[in-house]
PDB file of C-alpha atoms in Angstrom:
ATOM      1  CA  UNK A  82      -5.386 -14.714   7.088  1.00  0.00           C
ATOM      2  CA  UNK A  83      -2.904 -14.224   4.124  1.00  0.00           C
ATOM      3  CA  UNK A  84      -5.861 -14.940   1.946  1.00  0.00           C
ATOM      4  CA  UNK A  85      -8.212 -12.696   3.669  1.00  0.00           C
ATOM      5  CA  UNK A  86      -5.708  -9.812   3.369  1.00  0.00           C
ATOM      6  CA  UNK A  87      -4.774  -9.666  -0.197  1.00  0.00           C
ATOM      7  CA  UNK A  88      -8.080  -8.317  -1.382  1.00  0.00           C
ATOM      8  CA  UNK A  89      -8.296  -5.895   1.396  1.00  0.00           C
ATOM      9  CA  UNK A  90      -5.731  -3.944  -0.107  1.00  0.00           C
ATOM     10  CA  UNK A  91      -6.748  -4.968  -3.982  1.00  0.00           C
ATOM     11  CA  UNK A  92      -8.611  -1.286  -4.270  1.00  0.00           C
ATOM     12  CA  UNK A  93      -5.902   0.263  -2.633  1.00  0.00           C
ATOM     13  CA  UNK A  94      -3.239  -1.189  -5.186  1.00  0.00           C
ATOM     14  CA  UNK A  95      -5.703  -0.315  -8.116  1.00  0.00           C
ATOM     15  CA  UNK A  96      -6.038   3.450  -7.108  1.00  0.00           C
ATOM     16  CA  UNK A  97      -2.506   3.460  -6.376  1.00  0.00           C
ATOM     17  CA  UNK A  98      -1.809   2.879 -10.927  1.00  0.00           C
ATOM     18  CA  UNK A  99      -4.663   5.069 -11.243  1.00  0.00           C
ATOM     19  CA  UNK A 100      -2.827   7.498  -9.380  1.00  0.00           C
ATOM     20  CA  UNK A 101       0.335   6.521 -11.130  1.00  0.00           C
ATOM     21  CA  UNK A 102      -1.095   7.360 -14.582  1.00  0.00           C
ATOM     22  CA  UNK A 103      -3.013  10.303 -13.885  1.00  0.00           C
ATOM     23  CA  UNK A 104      -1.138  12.085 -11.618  1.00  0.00           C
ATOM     24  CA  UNK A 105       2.344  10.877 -11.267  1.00  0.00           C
ATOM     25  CA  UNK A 106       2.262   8.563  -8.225  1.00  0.00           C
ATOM     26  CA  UNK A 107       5.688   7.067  -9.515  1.00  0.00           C
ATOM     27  CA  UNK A 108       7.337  10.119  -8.897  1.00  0.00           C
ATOM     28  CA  UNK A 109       5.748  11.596  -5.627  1.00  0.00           C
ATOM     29  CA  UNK A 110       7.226  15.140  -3.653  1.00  0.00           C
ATOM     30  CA  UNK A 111       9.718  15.042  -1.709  1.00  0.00           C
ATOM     31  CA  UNK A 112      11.327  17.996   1.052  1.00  0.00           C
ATOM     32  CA  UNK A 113      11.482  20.925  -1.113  1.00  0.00           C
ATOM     33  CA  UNK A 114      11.701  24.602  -0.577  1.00  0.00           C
ATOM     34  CA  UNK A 115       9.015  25.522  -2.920  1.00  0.00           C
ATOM     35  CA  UNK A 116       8.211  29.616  -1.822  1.00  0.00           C
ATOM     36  CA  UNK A 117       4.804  30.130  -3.799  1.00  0.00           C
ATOM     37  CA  UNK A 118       2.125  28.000  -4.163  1.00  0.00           C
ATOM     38  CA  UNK A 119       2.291  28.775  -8.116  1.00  0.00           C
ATOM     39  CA  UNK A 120       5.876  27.429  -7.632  1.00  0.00           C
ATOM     40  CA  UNK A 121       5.930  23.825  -8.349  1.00  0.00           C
ATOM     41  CA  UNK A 122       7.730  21.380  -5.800  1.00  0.00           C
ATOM     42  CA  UNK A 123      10.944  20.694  -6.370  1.00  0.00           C
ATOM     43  CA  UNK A 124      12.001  17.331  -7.959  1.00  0.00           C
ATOM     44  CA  UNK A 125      11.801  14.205  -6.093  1.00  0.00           C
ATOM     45  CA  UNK A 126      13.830  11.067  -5.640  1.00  0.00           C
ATOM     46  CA  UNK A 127      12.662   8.556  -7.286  1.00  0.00           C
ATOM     47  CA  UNK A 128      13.111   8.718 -11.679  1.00  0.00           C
ATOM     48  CA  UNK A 129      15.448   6.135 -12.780  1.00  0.00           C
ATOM     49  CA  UNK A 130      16.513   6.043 -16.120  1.00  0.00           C
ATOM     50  CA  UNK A 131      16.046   5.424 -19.153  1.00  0.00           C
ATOM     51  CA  UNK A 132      12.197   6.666 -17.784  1.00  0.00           C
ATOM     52  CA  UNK A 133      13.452   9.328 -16.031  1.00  0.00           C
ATOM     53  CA  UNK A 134      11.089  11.636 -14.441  1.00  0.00           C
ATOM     54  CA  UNK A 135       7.761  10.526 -15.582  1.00  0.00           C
ATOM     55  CA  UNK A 136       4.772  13.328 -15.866  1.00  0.00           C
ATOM     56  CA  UNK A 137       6.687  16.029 -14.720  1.00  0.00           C
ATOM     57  CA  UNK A 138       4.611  18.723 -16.609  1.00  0.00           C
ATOM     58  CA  UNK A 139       1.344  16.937 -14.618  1.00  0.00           C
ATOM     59  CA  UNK A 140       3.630  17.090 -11.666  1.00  0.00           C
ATOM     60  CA  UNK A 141       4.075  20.665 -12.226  1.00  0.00           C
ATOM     61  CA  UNK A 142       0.697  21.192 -12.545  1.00  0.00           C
ATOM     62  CA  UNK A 143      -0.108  19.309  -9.167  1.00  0.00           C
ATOM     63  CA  UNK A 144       1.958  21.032  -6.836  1.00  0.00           C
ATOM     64  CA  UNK A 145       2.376  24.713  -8.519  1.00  0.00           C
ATOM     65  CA  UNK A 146      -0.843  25.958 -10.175  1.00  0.00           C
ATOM     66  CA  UNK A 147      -3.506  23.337  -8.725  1.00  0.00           C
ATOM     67  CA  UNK A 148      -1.680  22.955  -5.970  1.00  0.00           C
ATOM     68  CA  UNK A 149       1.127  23.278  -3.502  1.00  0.00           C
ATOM     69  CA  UNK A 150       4.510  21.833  -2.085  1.00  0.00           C
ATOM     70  CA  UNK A 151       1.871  20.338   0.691  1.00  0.00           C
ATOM     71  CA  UNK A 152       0.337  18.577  -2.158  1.00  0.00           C
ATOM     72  CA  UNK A 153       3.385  16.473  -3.284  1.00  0.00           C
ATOM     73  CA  UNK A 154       3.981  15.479   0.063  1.00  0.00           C
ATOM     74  CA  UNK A 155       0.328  13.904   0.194  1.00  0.00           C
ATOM     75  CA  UNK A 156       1.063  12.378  -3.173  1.00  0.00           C
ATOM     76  CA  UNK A 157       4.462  10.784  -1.429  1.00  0.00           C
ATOM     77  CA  UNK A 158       2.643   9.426   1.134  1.00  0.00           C
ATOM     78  CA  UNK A 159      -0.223   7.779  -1.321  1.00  0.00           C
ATOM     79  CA  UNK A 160       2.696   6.134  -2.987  1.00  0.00           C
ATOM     80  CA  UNK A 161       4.844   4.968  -0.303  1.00  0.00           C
ATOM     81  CA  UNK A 162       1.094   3.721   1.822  1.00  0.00           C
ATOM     82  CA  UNK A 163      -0.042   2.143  -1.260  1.00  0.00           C
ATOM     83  CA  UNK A 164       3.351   0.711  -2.106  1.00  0.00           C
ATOM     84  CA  UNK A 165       3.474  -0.896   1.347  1.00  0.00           C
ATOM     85  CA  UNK A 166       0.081  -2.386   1.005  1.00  0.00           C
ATOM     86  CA  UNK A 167       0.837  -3.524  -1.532  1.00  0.00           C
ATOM     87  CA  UNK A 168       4.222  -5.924  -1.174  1.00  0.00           C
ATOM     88  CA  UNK A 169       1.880  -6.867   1.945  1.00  0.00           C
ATOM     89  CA  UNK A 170      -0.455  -8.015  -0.418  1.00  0.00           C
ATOM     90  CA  UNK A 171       2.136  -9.839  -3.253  1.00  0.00           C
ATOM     91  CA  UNK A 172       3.502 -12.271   0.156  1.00  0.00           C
ATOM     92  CA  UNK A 173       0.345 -13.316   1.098  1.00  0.00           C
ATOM     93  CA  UNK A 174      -0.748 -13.793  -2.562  1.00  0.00           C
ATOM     94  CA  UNK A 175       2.771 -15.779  -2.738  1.00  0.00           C
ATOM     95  CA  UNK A 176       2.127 -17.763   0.451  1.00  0.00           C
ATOM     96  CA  UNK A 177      -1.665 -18.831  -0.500  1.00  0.00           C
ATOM     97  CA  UNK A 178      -1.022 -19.848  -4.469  1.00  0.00           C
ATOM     98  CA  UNK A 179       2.285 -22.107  -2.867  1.00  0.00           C
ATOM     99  CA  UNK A 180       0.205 -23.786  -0.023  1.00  0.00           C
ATOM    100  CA  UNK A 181       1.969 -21.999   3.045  1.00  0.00           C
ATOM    101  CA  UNK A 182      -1.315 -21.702   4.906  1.00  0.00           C
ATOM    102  CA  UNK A 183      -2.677 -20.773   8.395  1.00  0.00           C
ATOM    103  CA  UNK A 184      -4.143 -23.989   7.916  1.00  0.00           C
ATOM    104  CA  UNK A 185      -1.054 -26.125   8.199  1.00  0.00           C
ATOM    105  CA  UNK A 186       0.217 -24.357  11.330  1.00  0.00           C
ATOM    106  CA  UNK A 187      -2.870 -22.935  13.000  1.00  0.00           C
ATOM    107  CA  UNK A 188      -4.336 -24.815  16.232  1.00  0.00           C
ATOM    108  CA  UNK A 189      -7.615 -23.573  15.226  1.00  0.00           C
ATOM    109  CA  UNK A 190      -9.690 -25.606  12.392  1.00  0.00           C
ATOM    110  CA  UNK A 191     -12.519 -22.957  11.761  1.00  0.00           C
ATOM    111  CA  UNK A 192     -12.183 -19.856  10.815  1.00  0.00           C
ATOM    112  CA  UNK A 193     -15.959 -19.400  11.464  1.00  0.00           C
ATOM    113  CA  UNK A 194     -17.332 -21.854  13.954  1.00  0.00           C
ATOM    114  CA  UNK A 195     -20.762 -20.315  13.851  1.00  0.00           C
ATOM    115  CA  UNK A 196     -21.063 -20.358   9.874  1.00  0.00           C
ATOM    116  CA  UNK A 197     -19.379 -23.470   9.645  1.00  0.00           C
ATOM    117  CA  UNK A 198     -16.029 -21.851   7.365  1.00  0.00           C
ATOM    118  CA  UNK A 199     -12.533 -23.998   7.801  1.00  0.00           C
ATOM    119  CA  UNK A 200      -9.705 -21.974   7.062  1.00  0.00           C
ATOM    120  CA  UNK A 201      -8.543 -25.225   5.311  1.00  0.00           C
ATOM    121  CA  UNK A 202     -11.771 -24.847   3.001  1.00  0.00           C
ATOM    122  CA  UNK A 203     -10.138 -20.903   2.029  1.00  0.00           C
ATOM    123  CA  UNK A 204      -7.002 -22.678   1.588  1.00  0.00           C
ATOM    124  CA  UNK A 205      -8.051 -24.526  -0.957  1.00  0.00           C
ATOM    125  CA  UNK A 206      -9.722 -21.686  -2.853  1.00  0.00           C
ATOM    126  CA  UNK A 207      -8.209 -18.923  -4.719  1.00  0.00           C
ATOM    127  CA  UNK A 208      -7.078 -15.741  -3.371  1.00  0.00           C
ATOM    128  CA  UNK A 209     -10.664 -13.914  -5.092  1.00  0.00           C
ATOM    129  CA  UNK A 210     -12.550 -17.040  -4.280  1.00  0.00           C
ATOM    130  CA  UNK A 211     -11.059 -17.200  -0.240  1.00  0.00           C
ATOM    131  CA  UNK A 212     -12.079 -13.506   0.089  1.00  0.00           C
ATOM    132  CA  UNK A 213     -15.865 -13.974  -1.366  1.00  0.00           C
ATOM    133  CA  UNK A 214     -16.313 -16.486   1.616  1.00  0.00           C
ATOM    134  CA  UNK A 215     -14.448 -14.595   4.626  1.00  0.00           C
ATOM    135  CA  UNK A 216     -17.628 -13.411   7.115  1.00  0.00           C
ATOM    136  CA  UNK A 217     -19.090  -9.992   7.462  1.00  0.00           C
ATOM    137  CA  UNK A 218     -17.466 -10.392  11.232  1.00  0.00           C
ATOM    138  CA  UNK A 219     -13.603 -11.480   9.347  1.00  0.00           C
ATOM    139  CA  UNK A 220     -14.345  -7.652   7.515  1.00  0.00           C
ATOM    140  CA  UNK A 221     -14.907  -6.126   9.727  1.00  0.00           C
ATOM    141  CA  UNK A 222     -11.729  -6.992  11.782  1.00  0.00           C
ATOM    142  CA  UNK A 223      -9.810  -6.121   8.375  1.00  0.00           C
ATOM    143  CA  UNK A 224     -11.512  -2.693   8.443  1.00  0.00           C
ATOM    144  CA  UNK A 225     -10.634  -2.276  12.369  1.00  0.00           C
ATOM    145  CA  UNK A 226      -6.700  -2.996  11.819  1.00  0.00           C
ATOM    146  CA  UNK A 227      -6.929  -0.717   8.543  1.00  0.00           C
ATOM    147  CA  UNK A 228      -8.353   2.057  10.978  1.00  0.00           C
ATOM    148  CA  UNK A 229      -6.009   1.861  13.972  1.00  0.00           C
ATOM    149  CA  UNK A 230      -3.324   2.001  11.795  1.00  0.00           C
ATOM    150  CA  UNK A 231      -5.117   5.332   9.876  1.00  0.00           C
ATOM    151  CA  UNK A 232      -5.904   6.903  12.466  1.00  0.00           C
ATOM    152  CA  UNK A 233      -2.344   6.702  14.565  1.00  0.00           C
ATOM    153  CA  UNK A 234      -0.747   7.832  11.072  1.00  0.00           C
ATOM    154  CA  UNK A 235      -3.245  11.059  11.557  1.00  0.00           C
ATOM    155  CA  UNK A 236      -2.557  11.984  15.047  1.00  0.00           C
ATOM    156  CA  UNK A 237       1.025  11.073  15.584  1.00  0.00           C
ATOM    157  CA  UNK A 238       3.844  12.643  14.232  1.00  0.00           C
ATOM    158  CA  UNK A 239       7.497  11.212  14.337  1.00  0.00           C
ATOM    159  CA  UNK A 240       6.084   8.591  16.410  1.00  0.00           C
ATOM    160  CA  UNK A 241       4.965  11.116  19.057  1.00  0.00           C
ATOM    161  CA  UNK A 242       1.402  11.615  20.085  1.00  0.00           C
ATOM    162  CA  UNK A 243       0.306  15.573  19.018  1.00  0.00           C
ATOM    163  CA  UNK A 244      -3.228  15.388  19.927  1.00  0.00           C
ATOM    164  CA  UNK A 245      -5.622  17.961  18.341  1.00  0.00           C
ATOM    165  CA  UNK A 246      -3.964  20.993  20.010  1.00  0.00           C
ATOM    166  CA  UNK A 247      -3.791  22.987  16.549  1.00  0.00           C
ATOM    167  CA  UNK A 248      -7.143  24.666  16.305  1.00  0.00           C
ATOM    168  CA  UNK A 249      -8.695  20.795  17.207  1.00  0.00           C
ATOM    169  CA  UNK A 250      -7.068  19.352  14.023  1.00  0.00           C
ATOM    170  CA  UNK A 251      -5.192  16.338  13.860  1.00  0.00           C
ATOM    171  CA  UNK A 252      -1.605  16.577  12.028  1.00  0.00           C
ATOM    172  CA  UNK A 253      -2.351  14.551   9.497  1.00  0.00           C
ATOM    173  CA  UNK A 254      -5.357  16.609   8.357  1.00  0.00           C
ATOM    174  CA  UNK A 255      -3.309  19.697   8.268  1.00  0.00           C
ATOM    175  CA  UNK A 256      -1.483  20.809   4.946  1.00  0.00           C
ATOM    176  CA  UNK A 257       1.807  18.648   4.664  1.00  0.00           C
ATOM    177  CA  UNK A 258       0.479  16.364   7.386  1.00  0.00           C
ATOM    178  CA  UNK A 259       0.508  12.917   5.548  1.00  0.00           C
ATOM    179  CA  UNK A 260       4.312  12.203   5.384  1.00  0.00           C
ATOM    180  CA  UNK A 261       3.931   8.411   5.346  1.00  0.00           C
ATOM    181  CA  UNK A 262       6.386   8.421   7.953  1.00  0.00           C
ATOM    182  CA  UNK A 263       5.088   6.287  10.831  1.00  0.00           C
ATOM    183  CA  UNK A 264       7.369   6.667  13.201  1.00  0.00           C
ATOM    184  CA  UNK A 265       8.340   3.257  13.147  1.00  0.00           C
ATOM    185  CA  UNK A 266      11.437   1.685  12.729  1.00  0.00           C
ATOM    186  CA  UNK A 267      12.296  -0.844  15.328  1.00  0.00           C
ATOM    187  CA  UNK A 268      15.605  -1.758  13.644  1.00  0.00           C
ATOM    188  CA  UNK A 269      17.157   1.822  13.847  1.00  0.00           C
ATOM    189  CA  UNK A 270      17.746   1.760   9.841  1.00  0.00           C
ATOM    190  CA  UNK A 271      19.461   4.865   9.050  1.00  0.00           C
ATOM    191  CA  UNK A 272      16.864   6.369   6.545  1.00  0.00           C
ATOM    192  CA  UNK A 273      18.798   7.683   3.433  1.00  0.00           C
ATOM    193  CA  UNK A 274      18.120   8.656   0.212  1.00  0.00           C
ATOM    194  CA  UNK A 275      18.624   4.772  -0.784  1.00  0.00           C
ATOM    195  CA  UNK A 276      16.889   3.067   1.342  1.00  0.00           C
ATOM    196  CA  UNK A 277      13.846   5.516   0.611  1.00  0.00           C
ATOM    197  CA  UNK A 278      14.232   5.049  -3.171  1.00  0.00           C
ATOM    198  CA  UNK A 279      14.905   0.742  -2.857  1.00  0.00           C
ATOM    199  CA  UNK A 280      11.244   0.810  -0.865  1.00  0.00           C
ATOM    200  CA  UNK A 281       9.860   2.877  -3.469  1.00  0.00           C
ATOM    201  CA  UNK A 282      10.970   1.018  -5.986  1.00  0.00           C
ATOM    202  CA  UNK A 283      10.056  -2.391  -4.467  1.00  0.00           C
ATOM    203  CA  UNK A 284       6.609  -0.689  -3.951  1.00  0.00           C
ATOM    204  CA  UNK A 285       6.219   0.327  -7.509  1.00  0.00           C
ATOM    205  CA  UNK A 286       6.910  -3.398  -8.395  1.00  0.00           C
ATOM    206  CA  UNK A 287       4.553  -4.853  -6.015  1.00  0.00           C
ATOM    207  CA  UNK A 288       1.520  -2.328  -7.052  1.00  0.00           C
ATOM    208  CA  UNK A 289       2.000  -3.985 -10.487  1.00  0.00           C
ATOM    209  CA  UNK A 290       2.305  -7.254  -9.584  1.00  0.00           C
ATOM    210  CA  UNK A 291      -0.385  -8.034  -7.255  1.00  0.00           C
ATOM    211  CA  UNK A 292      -2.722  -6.021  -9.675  1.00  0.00           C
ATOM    212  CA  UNK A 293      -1.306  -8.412 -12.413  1.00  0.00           C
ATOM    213  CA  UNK A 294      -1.856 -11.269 -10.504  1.00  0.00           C
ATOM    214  CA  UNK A 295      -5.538 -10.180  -9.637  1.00  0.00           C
ATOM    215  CA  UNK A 296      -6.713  -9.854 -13.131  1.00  0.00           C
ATOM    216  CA  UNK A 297      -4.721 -13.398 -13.536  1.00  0.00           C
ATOM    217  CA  UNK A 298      -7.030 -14.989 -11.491  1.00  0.00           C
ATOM    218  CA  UNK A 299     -10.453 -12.979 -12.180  1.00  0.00           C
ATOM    219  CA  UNK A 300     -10.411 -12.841 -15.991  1.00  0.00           C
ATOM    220  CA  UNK A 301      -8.634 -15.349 -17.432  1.00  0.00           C
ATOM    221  CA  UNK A 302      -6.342 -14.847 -20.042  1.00  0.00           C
ATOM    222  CA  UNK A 303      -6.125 -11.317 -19.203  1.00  0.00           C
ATOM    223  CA  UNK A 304      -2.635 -11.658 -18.547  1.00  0.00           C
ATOM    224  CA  UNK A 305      -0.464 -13.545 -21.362  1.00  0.00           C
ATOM    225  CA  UNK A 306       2.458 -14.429 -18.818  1.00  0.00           C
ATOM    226  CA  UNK A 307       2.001 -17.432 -17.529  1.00  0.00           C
ATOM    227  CA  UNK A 308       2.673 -17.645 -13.174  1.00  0.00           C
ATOM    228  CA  UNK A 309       4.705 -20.115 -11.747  1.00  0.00           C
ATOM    229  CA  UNK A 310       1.841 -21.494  -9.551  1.00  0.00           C
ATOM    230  CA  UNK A 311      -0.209 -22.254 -12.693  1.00  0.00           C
TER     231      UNK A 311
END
């Protein structure tokens, strides 16, 4: 499962640097009280020093003259969704390279009793490898989880159901929609400017590191650092 995972949110993690480098993903909008759309958004959260606030004239450019305050708040959410996939993605990369397997506590043997696939057999494979041989069917449950959790993000809103009661769009296809607030947060944190900032920053970390770790494995010696599994 941990296996299967990983590369399901590879492409994510990858457009999440692209994002980075191109358009500031590192430093995404935040609530601002931006009154023109030629107005850029105000600054974020999220430049620690000695970087400091990284692409702020492309920043500028996003969210005043191509765009508006609505725009950094999509950015935001890119970062913190990709972010999330992404330290998703480093623990199961973590838990496959160090042996902690479904394998060794699963009651099941086969992943695939039809094609004949052990989940020992993706055990024993690398992360790239495991994913080549996961079934159309294993997919296309991926995709399905991927899409519940899409699709609640675009027509809930603080956890609430909105339905499609504004003109027949969903809130998170309206401007600003996309907070990447899910509504969800079954241990009552209370939400402040640090806690925001520590899961950006963790998310930042894990966006390099599983894409690191990816190259690692597909083209070796891609990465001159050698991993503690290897």
């Amino acid at each position: 499962f941990f296996s299967a995972c990983i590369l399901g949110t590879m492409m994510k993690c990858i457009a999440a640097l692209l994002l980075a480098s191109g358009a500031n993903a590192f430093c995404p909008a935040a609530q601002s009280s931006s009154s023109s759309a030629l107005q850029a958004a105000a600054k974020p959260i999220g430049d620690l020093p000695p970087v400091g606030f990284f692409g702020e004239a492309v920043w500028n450019k996003l969210t005043g003259e191509w765009g508006s305050e609505d725009t950094g708040k999509f950015l935001r959410a890119a970062e913190l969704k990709h972010g999330r996939s992404a330290m998703l993605a480093t623990t199961g990369f973590l838990f496959h390279e160090f042996g902690w397997t479904l394998n060794n506590i699963s009651p099941h043997e086969y992943l695939s009793v039809s094609q004949g696939i052990k989940i020992a057999d993706l055990a024993a494979m690398t992360p790239l490898e495991a994913m080549k041989n996961v079934p159309a069917e294993g997919l296309a449950q991926m995709f399905t989880a991927i899409a519940v959790v899409e699709l609640y993000e675009l027509t809930h809103k603080g956890g609430k159901y909105q339905g499609f009661d504004n003109g027949g769009v969903a809130p998170g296809l309206q401007p600003g929609g996309l907070t990447g607030d899910l509504g969800w947060n079954p241990l009552n944190f209370d939400v402040t400017e640090e806690i925001q900032l520590k899961e950006l920053q963790n998310g930042r970390a894990a966006m390099i590191a599983i894409s690191a770790w990816v190259f690692h494995d597909a083209i070796p010696g891609s990465v001159p650092i050698p991993l503690p599994w290897k």
